[in-house]
Short mmCIF file of C-alpha atoms in Angstrom, two decimals:
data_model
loop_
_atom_site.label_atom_id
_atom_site.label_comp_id
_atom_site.label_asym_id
_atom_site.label_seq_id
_atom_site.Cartn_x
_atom_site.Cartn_y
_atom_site.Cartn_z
CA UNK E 1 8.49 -0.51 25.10
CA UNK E 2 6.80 -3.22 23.23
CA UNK E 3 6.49 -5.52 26.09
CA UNK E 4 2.48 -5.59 26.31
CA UNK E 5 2.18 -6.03 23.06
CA UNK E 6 -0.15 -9.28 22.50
CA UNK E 7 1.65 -12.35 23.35
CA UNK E 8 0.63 -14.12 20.35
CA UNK E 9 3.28 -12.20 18.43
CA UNK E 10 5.95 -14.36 19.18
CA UNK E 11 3.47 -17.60 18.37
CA UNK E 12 2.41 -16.07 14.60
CA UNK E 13 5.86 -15.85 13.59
CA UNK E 14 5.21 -18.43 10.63
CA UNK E 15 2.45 -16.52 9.61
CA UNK E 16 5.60 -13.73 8.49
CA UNK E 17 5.79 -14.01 4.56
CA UNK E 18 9.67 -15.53 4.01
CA UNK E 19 10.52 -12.56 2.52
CA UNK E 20 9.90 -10.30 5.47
CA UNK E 21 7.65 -7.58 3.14
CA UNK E 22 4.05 -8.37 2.18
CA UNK E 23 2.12 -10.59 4.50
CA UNK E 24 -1.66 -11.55 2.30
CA UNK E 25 -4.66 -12.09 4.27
CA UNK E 26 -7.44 -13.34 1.85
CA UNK E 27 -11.19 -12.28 2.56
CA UNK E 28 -13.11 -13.86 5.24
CA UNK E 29 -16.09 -12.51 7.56
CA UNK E 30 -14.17 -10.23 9.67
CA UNK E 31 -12.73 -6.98 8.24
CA UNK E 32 -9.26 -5.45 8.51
CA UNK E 33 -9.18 -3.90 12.66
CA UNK E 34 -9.27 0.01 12.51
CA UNK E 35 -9.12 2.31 15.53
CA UNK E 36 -12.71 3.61 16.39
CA UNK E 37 -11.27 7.23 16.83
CA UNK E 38 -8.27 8.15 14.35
CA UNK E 39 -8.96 4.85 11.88
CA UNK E 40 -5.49 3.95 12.27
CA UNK E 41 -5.05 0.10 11.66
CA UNK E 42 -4.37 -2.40 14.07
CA UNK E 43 -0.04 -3.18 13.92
CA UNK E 44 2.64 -4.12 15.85
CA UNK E 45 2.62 -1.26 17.86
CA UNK E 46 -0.74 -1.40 19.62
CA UNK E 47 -1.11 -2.04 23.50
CA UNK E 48 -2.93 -5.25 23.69
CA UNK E 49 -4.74 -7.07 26.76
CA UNK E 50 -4.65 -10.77 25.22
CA UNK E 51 -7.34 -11.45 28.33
CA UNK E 52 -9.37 -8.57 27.79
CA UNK E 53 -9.39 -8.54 24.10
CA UNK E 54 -8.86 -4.59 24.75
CA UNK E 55 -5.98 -2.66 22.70
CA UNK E 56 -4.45 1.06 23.18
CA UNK E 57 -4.07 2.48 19.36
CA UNK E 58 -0.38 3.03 19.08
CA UNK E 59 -1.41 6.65 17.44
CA UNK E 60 -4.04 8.15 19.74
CA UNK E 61 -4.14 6.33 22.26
CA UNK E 62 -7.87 4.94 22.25
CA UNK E 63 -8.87 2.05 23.85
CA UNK E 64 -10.36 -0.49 21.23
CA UNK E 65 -11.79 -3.97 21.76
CA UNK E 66 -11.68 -7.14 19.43
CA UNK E 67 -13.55 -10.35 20.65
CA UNK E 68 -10.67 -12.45 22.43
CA UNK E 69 -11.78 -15.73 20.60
CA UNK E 70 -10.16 -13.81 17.14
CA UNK E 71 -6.85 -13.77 18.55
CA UNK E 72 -6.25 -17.29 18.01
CA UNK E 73 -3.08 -17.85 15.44
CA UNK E 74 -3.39 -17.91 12.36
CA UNK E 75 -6.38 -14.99 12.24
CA UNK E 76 -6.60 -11.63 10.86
CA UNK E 77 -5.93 -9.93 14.20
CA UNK E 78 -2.99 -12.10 15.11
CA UNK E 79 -1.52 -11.36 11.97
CA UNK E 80 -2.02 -7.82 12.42
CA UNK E 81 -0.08 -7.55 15.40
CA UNK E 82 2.76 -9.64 14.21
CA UNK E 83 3.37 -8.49 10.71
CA UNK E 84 4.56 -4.61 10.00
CA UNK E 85 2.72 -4.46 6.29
CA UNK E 86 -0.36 -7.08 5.55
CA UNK E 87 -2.38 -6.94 2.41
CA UNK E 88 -6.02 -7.14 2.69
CA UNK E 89 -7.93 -9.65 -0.21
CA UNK E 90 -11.74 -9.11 0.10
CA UNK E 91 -13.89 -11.36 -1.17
CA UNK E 92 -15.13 -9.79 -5.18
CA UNK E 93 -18.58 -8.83 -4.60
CA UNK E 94 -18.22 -8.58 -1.07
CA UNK E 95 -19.25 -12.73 -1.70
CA UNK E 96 -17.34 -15.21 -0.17
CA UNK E 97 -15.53 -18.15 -2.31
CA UNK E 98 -17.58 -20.82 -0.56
CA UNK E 99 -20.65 -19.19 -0.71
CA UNK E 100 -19.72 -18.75 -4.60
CA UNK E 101 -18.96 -22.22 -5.03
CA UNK E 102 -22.06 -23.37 -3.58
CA UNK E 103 -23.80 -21.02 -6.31
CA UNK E 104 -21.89 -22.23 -8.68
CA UNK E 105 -23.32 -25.85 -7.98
CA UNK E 106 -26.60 -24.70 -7.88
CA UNK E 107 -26.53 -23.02 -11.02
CA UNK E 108 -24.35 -25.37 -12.88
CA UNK E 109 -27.26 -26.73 -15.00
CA UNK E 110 -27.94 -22.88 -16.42
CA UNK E 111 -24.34 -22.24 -17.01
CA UNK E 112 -23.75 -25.41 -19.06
CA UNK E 113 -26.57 -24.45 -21.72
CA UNK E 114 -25.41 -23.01 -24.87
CA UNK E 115 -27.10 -20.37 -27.57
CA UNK E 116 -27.62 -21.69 -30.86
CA UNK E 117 -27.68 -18.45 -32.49
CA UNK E 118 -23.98 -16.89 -31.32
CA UNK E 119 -22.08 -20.50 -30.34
CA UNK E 120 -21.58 -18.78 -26.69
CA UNK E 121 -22.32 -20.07 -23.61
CA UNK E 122 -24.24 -18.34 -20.86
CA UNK E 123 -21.48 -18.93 -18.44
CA UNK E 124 -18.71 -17.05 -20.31
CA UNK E 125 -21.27 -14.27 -20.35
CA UNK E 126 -22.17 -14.36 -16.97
CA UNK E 127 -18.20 -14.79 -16.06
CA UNK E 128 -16.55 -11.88 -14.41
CA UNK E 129 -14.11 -9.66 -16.03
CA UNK E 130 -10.49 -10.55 -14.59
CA UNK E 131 -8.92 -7.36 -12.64
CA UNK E 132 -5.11 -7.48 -12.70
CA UNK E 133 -4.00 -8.19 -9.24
CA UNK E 134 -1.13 -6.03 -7.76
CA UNK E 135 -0.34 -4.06 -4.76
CA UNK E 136 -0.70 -0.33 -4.28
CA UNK E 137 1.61 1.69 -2.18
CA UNK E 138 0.10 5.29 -0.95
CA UNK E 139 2.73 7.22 0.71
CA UNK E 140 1.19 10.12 3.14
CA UNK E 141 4.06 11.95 3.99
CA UNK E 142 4.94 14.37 6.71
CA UNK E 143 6.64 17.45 5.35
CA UNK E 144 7.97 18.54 8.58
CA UNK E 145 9.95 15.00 8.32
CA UNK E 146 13.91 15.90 8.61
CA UNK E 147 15.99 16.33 5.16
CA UNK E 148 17.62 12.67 6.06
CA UNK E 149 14.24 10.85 6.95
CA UNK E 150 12.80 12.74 3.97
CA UNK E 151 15.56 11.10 1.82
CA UNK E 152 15.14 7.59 2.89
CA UNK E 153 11.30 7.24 2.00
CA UNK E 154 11.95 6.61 -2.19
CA UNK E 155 14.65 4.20 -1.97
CA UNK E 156 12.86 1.97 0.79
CA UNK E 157 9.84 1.63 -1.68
CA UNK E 158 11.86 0.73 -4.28
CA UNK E 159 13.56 -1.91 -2.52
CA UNK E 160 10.64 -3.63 -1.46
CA UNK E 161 8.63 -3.57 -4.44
CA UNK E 162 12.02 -4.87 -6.20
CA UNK E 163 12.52 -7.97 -3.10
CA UNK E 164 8.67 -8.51 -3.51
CA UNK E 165 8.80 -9.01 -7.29
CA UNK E 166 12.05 -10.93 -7.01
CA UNK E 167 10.38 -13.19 -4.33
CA UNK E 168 7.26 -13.70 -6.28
CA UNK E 169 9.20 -15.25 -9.28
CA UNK E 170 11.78 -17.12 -7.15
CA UNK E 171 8.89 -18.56 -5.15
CA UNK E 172 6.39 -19.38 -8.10
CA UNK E 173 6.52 -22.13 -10.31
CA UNK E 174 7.43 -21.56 -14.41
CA UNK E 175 3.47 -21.69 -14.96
CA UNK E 176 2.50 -19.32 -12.12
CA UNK E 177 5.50 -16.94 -12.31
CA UNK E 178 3.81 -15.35 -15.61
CA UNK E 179 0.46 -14.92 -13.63
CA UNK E 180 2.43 -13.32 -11.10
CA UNK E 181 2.18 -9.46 -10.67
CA UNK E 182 4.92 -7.44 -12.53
CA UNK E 183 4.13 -4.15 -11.50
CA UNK E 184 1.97 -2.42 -8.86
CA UNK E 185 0.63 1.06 -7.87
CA UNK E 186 2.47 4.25 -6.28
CA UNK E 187 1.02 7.80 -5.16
CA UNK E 188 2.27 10.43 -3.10
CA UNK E 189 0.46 12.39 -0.61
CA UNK E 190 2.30 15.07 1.31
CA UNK E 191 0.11 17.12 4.00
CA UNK E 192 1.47 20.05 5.99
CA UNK E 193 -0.20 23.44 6.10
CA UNK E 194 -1.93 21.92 3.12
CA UNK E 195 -2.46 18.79 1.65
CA UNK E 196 -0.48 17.88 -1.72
CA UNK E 197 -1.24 15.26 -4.54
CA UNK E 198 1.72 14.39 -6.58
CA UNK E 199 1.24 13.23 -9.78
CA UNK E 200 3.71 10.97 -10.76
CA UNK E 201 4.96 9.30 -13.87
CA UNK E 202 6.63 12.61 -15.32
CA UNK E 203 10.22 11.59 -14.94
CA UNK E 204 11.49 15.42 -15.71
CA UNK E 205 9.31 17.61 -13.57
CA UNK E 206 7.33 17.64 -9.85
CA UNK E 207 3.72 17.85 -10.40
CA UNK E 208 0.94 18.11 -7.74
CA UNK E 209 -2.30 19.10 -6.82
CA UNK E 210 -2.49 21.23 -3.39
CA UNK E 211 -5.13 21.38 -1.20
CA UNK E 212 -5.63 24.70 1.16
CA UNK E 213 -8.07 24.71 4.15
CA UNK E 214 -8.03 28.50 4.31
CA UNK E 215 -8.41 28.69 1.10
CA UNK E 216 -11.43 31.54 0.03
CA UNK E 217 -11.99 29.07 -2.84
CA UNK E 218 -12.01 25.82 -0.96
CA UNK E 219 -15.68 24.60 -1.87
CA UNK E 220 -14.15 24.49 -5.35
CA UNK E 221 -10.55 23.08 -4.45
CA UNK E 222 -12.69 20.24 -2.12
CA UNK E 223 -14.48 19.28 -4.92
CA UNK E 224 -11.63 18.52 -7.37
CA UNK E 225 -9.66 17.39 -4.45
CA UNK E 226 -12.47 14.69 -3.59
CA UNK E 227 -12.77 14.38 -7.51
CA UNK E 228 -9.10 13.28 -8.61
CA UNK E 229 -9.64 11.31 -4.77
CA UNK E 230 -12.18 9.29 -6.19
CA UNK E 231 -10.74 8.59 -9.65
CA UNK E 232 -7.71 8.00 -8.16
CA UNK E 233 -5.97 10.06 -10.18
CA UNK E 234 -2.78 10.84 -8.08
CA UNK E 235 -1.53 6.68 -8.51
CA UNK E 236 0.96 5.78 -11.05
CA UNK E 237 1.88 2.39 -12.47
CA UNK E 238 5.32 0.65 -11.28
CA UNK E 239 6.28 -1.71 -13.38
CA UNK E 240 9.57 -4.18 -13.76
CA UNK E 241 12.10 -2.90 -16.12
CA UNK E 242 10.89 1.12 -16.02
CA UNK E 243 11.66 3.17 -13.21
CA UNK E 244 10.41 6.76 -14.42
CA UNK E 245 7.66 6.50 -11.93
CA UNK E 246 10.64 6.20 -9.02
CA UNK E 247 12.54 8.37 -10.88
CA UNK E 248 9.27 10.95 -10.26
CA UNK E 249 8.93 10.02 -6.88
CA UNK E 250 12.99 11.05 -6.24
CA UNK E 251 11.97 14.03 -8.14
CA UNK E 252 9.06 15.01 -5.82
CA UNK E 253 10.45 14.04 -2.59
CA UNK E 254 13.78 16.60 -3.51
CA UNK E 255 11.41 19.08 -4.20
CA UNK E 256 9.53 18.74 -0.97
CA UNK E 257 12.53 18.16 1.52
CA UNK E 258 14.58 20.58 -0.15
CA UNK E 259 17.37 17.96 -1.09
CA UNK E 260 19.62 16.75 -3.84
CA UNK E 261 19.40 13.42 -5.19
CA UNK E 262 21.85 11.83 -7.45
CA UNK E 263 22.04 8.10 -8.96
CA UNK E 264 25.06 7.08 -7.09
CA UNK E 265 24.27 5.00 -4.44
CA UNK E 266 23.21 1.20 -4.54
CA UNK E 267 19.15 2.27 -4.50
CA UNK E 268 20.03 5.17 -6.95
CA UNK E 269 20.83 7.82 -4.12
CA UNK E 270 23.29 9.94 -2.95
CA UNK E 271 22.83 10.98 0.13
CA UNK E 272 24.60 14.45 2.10
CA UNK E 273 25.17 12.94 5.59
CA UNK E 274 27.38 16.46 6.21
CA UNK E 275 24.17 18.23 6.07
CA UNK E 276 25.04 20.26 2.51
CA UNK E 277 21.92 20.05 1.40
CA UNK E 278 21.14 22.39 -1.88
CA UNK E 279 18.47 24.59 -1.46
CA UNK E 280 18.43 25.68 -5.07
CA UNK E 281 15.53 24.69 -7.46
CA UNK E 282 15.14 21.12 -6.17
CA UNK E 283 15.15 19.81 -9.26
CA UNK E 284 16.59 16.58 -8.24
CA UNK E 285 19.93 17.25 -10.38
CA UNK E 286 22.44 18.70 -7.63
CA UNK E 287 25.59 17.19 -7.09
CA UNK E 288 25.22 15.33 -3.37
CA UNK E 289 28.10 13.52 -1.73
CA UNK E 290 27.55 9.75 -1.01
CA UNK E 291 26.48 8.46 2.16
#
């Protein structure tokens, strides 16, 4: 039962993006609320004590705290518990923009001076470069999940990176619509026995990298595990108008679940809801009955 859950749920409604997918919070002082003991983050689905400022993670269980004046609407935390998937901005540099701005005004004298010998000015040098702004969705995935939940995970991504993109044009104006992200991130993490990376982007075949605990060899796998980690290596671009990324990700996903996946359905899947699921080589080209 959600019942405890914070009160100020029901008051941060507005706070909801329109489209019901991606709700932005941009930088500010206090960081994105983790649990102390399994770094879950904060959601919906925590126990929280609006009087206490005290919360039960909804995963292990552990009492957290948050200072009770945060809770206010409007803040991080109070979007947290209202909204099922937030995006975190931080501030580039770890500086925030007012802090920046004030800089900026200090320093506006030095920026303004020009070189004589290029024709450049010292504030397009000292400029930062611009990073390309666009979400990226990491799916860690339980492969004990059933054959059916297993099946549903590819086509719900889909749909709301297509309602997001849809929503980003239909909301922006004919100048900001072009600025507007067109594509975003996707990688696949699988963990069982062992912990898989799946490399997408190759429409025709499953690729991963597989991580084994007991492995004699593990000091070895570790380090290109935490190597490929760091250059994140297992995320693939999305981008409007090509879908061999999700056609990797069906790919993948049949090949872990053990299911076929057609193109026949309205999020290109067939689903088997009489529980024939082919066994064979998981290819992701099996003949499935729709759903």
């Amino acid at each position: 039962s959600n019942s405890n859950i914070s009160n100020s749920n029901s008051n941060n409604s507005s706070n909801q993006d329109a489209t019901g997918v991606v709700v932005v919070c941009e930088g500010g002082a206090l960081p994105p609320i983790l649990c102390t003991s399994c770094l879950a983050y904060m959601n919906p689905y925590v126990q929280m004590d609006v009087g206490t400022g005290i919360w039960s993670c909804a995963l292990c269980g552990h009492q957290n705290a948050v200072p009770v004046e945060e809770l206010r609407e409007g803040s991080r935390i109070a979007t947290a518990l209202s909204s099922a998937c937030v995006e975190y901005r931080q501030p580039h540099d770890g500086v925030d923009d007012s802090d920046s701005d004030d800089n900026d005004n200090d320093n506006s004298d030095d920026n303004d001076t020009t070189s004589n010998d290029n024709d450049t000015t010292s504030n397009d040098k000292n400029k930062p470069e611009e990073k390309e702004d666009y979400c990226t969705y990491l799916l860690v995935v339980d492969e004990n999940l059933s054959p059916r939940d297993g099946q549903a995970i590819a086509p719900a991504v889909e749909a709301i990176f297509k309602e997001q993109l849809a929503s980003s044009i239909r909301d922006g104006d004919d100048e900001d619509a072009h600025a507007r992200p067109t594509k975003a991130r996707i990688g696949l993490v699988v963990f069982g026995k062992s912990v898989s990376m799946y490399q997408l982007g190759f429409a025709g075949l499953s690729s991963a990298h597989t991580y084994i605990p007991e492995d004699p060899n593990e000091d070895a796998a570790e380090d290109e595990f935490d190597r490929q980690m760091e250059e994140r290596a297992y995320l693939a671009d999305i981008q409007a108008g090509h879908d061999f990324t999700f056609t990797s990700l069906r790919n993948s996903l049949a090949s872990v679940f053990g299911v076929s996946i057609d193109d026949n359905d309205g999020y290109g899947y067939g689903y088997d809801y009489d529980y024939g699921y082919n066994y064979g080589n998981g290819n992701g080209n099996g003949n499935a009955a729709n759903g």
